XYZ file of C-alpha atoms in Angstrom:
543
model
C 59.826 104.733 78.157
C 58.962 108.545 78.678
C 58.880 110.126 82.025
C 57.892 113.727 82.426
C 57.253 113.889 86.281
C 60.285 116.582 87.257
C 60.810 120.181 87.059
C 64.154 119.691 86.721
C 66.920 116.699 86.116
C 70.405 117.228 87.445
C 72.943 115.185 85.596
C 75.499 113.821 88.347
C 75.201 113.630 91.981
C 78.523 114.676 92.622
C 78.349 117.545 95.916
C 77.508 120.720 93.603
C 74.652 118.403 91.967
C 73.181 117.620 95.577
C 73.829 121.175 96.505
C 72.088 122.755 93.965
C 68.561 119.842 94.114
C 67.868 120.905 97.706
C 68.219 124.777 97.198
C 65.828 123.888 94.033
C 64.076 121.751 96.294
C 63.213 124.113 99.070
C 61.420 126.413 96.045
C 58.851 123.860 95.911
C 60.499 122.542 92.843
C 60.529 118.468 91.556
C 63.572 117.574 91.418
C 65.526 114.636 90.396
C 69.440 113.956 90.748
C 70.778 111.249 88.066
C 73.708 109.425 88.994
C 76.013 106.977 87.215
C 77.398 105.107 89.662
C 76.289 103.069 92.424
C 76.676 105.857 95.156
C 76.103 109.252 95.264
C 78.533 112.109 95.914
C 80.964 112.133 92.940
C 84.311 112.403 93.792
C 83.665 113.229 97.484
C 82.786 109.627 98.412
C 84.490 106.808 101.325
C 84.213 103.551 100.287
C 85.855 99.973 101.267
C 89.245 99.535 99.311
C 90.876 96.443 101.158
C 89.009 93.845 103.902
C 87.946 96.188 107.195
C 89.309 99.831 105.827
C 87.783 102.410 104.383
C 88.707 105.749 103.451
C 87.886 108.745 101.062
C 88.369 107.844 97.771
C 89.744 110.540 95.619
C 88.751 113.752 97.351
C 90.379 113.308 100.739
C 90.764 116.667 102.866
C 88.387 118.854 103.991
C 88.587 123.190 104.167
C 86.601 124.622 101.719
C 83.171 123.349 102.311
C 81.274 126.985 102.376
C 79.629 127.410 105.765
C 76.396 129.081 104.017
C 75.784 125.796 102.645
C 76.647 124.033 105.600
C 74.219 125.939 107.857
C 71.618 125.637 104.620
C 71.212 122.396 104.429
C 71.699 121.219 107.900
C 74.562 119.446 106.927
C 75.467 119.079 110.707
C 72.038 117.852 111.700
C 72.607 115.290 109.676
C 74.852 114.177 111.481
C 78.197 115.906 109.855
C 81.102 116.535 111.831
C 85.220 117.728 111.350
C 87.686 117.256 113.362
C 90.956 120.276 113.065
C 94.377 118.826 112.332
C 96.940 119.673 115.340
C 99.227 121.724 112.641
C 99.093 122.460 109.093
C 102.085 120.393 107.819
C 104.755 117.914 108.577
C 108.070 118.002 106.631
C 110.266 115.071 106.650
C 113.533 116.349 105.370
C 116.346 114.677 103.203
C 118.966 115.830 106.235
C 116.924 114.228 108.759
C 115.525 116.857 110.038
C 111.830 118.048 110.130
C 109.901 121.166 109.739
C 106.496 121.588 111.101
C 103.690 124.607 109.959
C 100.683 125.953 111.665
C 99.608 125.604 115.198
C 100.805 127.569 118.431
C 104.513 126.985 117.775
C 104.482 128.299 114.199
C 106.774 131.297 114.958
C 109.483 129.248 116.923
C 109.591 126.773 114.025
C 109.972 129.100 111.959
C 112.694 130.601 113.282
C 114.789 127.965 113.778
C 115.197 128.239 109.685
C 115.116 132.095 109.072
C 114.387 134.642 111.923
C 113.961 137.076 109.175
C 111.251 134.635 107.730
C 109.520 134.809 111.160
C 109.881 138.114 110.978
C 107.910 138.060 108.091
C 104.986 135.533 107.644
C 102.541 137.385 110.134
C 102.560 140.174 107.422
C 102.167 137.646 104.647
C 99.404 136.000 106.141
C 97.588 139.225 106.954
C 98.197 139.590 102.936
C 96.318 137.033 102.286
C 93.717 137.424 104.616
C 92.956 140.508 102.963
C 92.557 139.145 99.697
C 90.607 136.389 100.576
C 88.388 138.450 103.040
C 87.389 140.851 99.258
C 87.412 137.202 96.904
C 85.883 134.739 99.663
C 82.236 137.188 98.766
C 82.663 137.099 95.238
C 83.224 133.130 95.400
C 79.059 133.919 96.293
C 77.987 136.022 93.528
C 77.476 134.985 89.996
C 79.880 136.382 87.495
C 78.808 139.563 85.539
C 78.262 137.272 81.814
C 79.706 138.310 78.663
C 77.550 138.327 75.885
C 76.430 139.845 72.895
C 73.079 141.365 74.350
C 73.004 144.309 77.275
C 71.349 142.342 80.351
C 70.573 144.248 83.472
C 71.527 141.683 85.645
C 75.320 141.290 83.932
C 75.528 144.991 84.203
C 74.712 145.360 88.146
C 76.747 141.978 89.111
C 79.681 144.045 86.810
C 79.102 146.582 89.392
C 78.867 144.320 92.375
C 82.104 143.142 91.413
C 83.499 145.965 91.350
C 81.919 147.578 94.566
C 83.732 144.373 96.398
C 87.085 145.188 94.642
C 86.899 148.705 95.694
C 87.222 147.154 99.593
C 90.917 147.047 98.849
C 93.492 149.786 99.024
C 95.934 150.621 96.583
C 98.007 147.820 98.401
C 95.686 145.431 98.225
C 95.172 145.595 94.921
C 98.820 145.101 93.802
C 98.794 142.039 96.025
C 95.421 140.911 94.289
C 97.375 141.345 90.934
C 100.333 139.683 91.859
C 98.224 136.384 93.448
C 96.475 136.598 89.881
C 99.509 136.632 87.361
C 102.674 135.913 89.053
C 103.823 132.291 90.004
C 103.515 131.374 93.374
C 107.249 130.604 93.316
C 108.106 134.410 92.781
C 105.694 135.206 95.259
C 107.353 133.042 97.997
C 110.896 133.901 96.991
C 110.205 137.592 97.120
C 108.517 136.774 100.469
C 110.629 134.326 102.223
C 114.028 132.614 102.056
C 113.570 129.255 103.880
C 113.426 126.400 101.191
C 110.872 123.872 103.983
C 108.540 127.369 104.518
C 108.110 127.702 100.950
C 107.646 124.136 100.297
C 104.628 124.043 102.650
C 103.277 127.121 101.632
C 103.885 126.376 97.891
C 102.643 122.977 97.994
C 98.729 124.497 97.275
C 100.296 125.870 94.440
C 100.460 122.293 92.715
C 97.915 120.675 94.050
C 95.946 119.167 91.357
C 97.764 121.595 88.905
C 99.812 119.991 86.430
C 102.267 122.891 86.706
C 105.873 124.182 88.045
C 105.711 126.082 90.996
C 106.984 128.663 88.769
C 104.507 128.646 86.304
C 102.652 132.474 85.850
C 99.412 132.347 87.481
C 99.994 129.277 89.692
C 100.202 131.768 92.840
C 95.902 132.412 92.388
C 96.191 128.554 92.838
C 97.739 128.844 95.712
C 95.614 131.705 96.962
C 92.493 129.267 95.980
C 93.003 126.664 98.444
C 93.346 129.624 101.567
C 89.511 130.335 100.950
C 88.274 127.855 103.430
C 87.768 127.102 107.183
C 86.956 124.521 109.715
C 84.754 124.791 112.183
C 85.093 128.651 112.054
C 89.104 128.343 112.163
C 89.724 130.562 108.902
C 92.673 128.400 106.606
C 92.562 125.298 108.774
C 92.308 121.929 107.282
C 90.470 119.295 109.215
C 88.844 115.713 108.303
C 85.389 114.899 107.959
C 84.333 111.814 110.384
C 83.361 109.310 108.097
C 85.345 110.573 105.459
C 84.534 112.800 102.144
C 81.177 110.808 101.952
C 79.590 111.838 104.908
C 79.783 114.957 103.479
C 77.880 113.603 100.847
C 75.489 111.491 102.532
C 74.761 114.196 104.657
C 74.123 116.691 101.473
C 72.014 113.664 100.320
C 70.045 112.958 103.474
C 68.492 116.904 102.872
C 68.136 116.400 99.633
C 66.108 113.531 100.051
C 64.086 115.173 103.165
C 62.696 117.955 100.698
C 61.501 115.859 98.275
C 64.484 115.592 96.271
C 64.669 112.056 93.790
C 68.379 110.341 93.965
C 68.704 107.683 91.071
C 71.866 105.581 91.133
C 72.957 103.833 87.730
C 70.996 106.244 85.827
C 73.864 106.901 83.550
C 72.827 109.676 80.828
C 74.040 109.169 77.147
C 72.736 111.939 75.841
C 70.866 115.523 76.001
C 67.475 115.444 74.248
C 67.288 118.675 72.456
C 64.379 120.584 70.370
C 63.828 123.587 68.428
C 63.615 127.055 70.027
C 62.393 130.531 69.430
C 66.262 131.881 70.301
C 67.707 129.528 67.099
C 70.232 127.338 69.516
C 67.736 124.566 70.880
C 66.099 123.976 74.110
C 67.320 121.332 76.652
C 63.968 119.287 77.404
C 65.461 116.027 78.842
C 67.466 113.430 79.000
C 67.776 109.935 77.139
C 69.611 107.213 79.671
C 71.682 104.510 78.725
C 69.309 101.875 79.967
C 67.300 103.306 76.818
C 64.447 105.302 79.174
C 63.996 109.266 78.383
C 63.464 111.610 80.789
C 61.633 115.145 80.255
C 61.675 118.466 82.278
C 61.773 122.261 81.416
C 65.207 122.445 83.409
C 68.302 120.302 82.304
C 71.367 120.708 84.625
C 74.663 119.259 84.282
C 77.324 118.781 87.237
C 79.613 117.076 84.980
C 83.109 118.538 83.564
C 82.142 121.081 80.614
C 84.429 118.903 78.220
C 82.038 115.918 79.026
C 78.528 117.825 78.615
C 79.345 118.950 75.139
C 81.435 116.861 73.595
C 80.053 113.456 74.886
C 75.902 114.461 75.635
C 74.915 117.460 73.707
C 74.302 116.587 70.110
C 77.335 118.709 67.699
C 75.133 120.009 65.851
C 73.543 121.940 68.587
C 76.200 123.528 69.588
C 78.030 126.571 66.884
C 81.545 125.934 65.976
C 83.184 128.775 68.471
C 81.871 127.386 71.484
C 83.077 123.714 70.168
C 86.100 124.491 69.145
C 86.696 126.327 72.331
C 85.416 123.553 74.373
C 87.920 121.221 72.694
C 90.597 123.631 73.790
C 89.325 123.788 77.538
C 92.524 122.909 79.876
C 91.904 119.837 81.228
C 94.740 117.549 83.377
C 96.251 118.078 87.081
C 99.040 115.383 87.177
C 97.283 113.489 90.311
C 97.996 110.451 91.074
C 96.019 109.227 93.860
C 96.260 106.207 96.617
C 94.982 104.612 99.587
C 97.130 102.875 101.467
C 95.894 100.090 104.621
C 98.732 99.989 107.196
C 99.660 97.628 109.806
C 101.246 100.328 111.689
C 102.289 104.185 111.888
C 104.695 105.271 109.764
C 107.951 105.562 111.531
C 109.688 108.753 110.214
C 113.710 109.133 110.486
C 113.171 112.297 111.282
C 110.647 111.925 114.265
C 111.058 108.618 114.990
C 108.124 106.438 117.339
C 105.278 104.390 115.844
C 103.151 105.431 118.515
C 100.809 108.262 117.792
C 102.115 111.870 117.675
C 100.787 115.179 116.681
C 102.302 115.190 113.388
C 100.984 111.373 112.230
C 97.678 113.898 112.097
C 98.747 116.719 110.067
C 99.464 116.656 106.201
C 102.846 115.004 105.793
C 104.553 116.705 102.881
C 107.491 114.875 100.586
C 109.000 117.353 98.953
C 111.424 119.957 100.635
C 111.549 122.627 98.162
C 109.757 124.505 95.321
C 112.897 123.456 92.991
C 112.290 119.697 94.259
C 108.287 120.355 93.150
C 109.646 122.318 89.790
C 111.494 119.304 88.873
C 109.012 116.444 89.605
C 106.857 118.680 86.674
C 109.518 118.680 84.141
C 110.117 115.009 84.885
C 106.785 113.877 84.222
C 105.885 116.768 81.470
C 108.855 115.649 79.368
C 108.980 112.144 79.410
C 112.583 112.279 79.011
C 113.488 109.698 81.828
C 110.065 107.582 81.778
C 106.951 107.094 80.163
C 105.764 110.085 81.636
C 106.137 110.718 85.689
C 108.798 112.037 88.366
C 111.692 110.086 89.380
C 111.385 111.854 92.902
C 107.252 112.897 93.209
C 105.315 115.041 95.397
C 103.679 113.518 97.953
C 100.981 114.391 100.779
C 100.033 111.614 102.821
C 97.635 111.899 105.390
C 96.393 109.127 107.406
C 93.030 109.498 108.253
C 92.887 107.113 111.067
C 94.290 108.756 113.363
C 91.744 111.641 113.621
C 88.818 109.259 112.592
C 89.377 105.347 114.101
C 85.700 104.314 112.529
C 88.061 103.532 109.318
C 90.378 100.537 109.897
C 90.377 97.916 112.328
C 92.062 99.050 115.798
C 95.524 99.376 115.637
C 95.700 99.436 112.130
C 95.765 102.832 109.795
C 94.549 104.152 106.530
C 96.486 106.670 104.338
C 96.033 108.704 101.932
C 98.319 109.480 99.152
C 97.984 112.219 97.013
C 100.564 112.471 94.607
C 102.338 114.966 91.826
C 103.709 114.880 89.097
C 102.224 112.230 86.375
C 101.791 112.888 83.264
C 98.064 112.802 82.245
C 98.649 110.815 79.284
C 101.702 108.747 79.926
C 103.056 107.423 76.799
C 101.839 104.047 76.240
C 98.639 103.845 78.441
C 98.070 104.277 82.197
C 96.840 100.411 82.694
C 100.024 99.407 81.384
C 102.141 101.656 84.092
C 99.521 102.264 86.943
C 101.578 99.490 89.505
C 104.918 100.391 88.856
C 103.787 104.419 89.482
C 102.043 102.945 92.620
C 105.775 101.687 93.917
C 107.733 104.339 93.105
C 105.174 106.411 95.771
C 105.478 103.283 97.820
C 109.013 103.951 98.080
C 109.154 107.560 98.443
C 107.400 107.393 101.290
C 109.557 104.704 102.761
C 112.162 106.638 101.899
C 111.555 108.572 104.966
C 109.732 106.252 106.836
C 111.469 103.220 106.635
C 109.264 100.877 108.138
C 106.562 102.024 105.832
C 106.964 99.585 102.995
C 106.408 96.424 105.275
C 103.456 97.647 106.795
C 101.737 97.792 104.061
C 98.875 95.211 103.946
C 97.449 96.521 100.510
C 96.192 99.241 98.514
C 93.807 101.136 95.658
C 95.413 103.163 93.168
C 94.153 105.802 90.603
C 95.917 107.081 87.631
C 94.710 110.053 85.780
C 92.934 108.054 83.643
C 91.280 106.333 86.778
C 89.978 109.372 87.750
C 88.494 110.329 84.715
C 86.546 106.819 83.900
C 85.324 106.450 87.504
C 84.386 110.192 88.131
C 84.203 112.297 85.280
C 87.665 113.850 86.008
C 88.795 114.769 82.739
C 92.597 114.085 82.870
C 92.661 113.213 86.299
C 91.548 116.802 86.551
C 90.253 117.578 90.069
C 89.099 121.358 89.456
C 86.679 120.318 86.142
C 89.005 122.591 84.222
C 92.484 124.105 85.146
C 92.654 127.660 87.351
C 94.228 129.966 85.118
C 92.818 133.601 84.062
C 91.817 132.338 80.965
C 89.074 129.852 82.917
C 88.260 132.039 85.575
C 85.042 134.160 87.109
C 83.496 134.531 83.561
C 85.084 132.979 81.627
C 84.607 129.891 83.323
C 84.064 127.420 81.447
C 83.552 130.295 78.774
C 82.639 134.141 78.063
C 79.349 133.926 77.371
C 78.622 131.136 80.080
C 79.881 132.443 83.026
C 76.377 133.335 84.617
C 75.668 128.880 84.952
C 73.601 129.307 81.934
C 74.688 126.875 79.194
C 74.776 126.578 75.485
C 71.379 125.657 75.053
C 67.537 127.480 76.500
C 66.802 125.346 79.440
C 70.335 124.081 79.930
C 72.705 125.261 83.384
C 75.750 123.864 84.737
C 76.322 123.411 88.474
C 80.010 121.590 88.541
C 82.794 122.568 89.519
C 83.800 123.591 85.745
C 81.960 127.053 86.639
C 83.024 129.803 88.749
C 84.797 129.681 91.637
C 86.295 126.718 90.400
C 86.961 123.023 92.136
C 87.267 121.356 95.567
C 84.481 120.676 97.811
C 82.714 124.187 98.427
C 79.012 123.453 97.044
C 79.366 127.007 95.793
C 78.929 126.323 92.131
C 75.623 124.479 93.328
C 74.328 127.222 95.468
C 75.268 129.732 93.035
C 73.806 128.110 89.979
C 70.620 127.444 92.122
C 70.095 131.034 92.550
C 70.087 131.857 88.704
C 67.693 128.871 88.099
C 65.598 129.910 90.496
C 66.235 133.454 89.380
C 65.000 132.534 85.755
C 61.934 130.450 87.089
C 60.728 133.196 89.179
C 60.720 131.294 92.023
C 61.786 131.404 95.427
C 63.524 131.426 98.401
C 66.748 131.837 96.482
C 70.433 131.471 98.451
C 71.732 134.907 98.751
């Protein structure tokens, strides 16, 4: 069965594939979103995991949703709304003691472990905020594209680029080149001197980065997870009522009010490709696994590069550079994810009281310094005490309950774990070790909340490999790709495909394998949009 009724097919309705179908949408343009699983919204999805809770499944926080495409597609008419967290982070320590970032109190707390540090982090965040302030626009323009033709367009977003870069001072610009190549443990230590400080401020540094804190180029990982805001709050990180998939549900609701098709278990197997006047094939639809094909002029993919090219586009469309250099695309964060139904708040040693406080609602870090986070990666990299994960992990919990009570049963909690360092491919297969990786978080956790393990009245875990089967998450990979120079702006996912246009005529990517890179922005979406649109002639286009 042939259909030919679309302008364009998106492959995945993950958020940057909703994104981009309602900016196509708005031009007037047929659109239709295919989707492998039962529910749309990717990795940003809530979903029942044990009788009466719910939670967000893999995706879990919420900060760097971009407000352009929040206002755009009426996200909160739809009935979207996120609630702040009281403070930033919660530290549990192994000497009983706690440390707490962000909110009001930030520069007492601070103090109480370095006056000197105090002394310092208004001028470090004032750092950042002037990096971010140059890099949050260029997260909104499309990379000047490396190729071997002169384009106008590459030439004057080269020069857009650099207009924005010319914003900073001499100053800045050292501090943009150190948050590009140095590790984000140099940074902090050349910064600050308080191991719990730079523990919560490193902890972005490994978060979905299968790295050391010390690794070069971990510090611009760091730096990406300070572009966002909530509810106007620059940094902050809040919770979406609902979860991740109202987010979703919301993107879809627009999606569906301009016209936009949403299949569900339309799972595409492969890329139907013809002949073209350039020599490298034209993208003209898609053939399903339930054996219909579907036809457009526009094929975009939302999936991970790795899985567009080496699982849908035929090999020999594709020349051996750009294969050989997707095959060598970083792919693999270390996550290990978890949601956890509770019977009760955790009881910590170190603030003790199962009755709600402030910091039950902020993101409770495990892990009380960047050597503690340095060693959990050479645990897991090495695989010289296990089959390939920490003895001691990283781990965030946040229980979402507490700012949201639509997702358990009253009195009763949900938590989420999100946890470093695995190994993406532990040695003999992640079904074999998935439970006994799901204690050992268990336990860390109870570790400092003692009453933790008994309240447990069950739980969902994800491995790496999890990740990847249910969502597309190559390695467990959360970004589509790792954030190092060498996969950034672009050269994301290559040089010569940094603009959203792919390997093929008629072929653009929209995930968050393309610049700026992962988490839940809709930026790649919006972005790609525009050069669709751009190449279509049509309009409105997102600016």
């Amino acid at each position: 069965m042939t259909g030919n009724d679309s302008d364009i097919l998106i492959i995945g309705g993950g958020h940057n594939g909703l994104v981009c179908a309602a900016y196509l949408a708005a031009a007037g343009l047929r659109v239709t979103v295919l989707e492998r699983r039962g529910i749309v919204g990717g990795a940003a999805v809530t979903e029942a995991f044990h009788p009466g809770f719910r939670n967000s499944t893999a995706s879990y926080t919420v900060s760097l949703l971009n407000p352009a495409v929040i206002r755009d597609l009426r996200l909160a008419e739809h009935g979207l709304r996120m609630v702040e967290r009281p403070y930033a982070n919660f530290l549990p320590l192994p000497d009983g003691r706690a440390f707490r970032l962000g909110g009001e109190h930030t520069q007492a707390e601070v103090a109480r472990w370095s006056r000197r540090d105090a002394e310092r982090l208004p001028a470090y965040t004032a750092m950042l905020d002037r990096v971010v302030a140059v890099l949050r626009e260029l997260m909104l323009r499309t990379p000047p594209n490396v190729s071997d033709r002169f384009v106008l367009a590459d030439w004057l977003a080269s020069y857009a680029t650099a207009k924005q870069l010319r914003r900073l001072d001499l100053r800045g610009r050292r501090d943009l080149l150190d948050l590009f190549t140095k590790s984000a443990g140099d940074l902090l230590d050349g910064w600050f001197e308080s191991e719990p400080l730079k523990a919560a401020l490193g902890w972005d540094s490994i978060v979905g980065n299968f790295a050391s804190p010390y690794t070069p180029g971990s510090a611009y990982v760091l730096l990406h997870h300070v572009f966002g805001e909530v509810n106007g709050k620059s940094g902050a990180w809040g919770h979406a009522v609902g979860g991740m998939g109202a987010i979703t549900q919301a993107m879809a609701a627009e999606c569906e009010a301009r016209g936009v098709r949403i299949e569900t278990g339309a799972e595409v197997a492969q890329v139907l490709v013809e002949p073209a006047a350039s020599g490298r094939g034209r993208a003209v639809g898609v053939a399903l696994a339930d054996g219909r094909e579907l036809r457009a002029k526009t094929v975009v993919s939302n999936l991970n590069p790795k899985l567009l090219y080496q699982r849908l586009v035929p090999r020999a469309q594709l020349d051996d550079d750009t294969a050989q250099r997707i095959a060598g695309y970083r792919c693999g964060s270390g996550t290990f994810r978890m949601n956890v139904a509770l019977a009760e708040l955790p009881d910590f040693s170190a603030a003790p009281g199962k009755q709600l406080q402030p910091h039950h609602q902020s993101g409770i870090l495990i892990g009380p310094s960047l050597g503690y986070f340095e060693q959990a990666y050479f645990d897991a990299k090495s695989k010289a005490h296990n089959a390939g994960w920490s003895r001691a992990p990283v781990v965030e919990l946040v229980i979402s309950s507490t700012l949201d009570d639509s997702l358990a049963p009253p009195g009763q909690h949900v938590a989420s774990l999100f946890c470093q360092h695995v190994h993406p491919d532990v040695d003999g297969g992640w079904d074999t070790h998935r439970d006994t990786v799901a204690e050992l978080m268990l336990d860390t956790v109870d570790a400092v909340a003692p009453n933790f393990r008994r309240s447990v009245l069950g739980y969902r875990a994800l491995s790496p490999l999890d990740l990847e089967r249910e969502f597309g998450l190559v390695g467990g990979d959360i970004f589509h790709g790792a954030l190092g120079l060498d996969q950034l702006f672009s050269a994301r996912p290559l040089l010569g495909q940094g603009d959203y246009r792919g390997a093929l005529d008629g072929l653009y990517l929209c995930g968050s394998g393309t610049h700026p890179g992962g988490g839940v922005t809709g930026l790649p979406g919006r972005n790609a949009a525009r050069e669709i649109l751009r190449d279509l002639r049509r309009g409105p286009r997102p600016d």
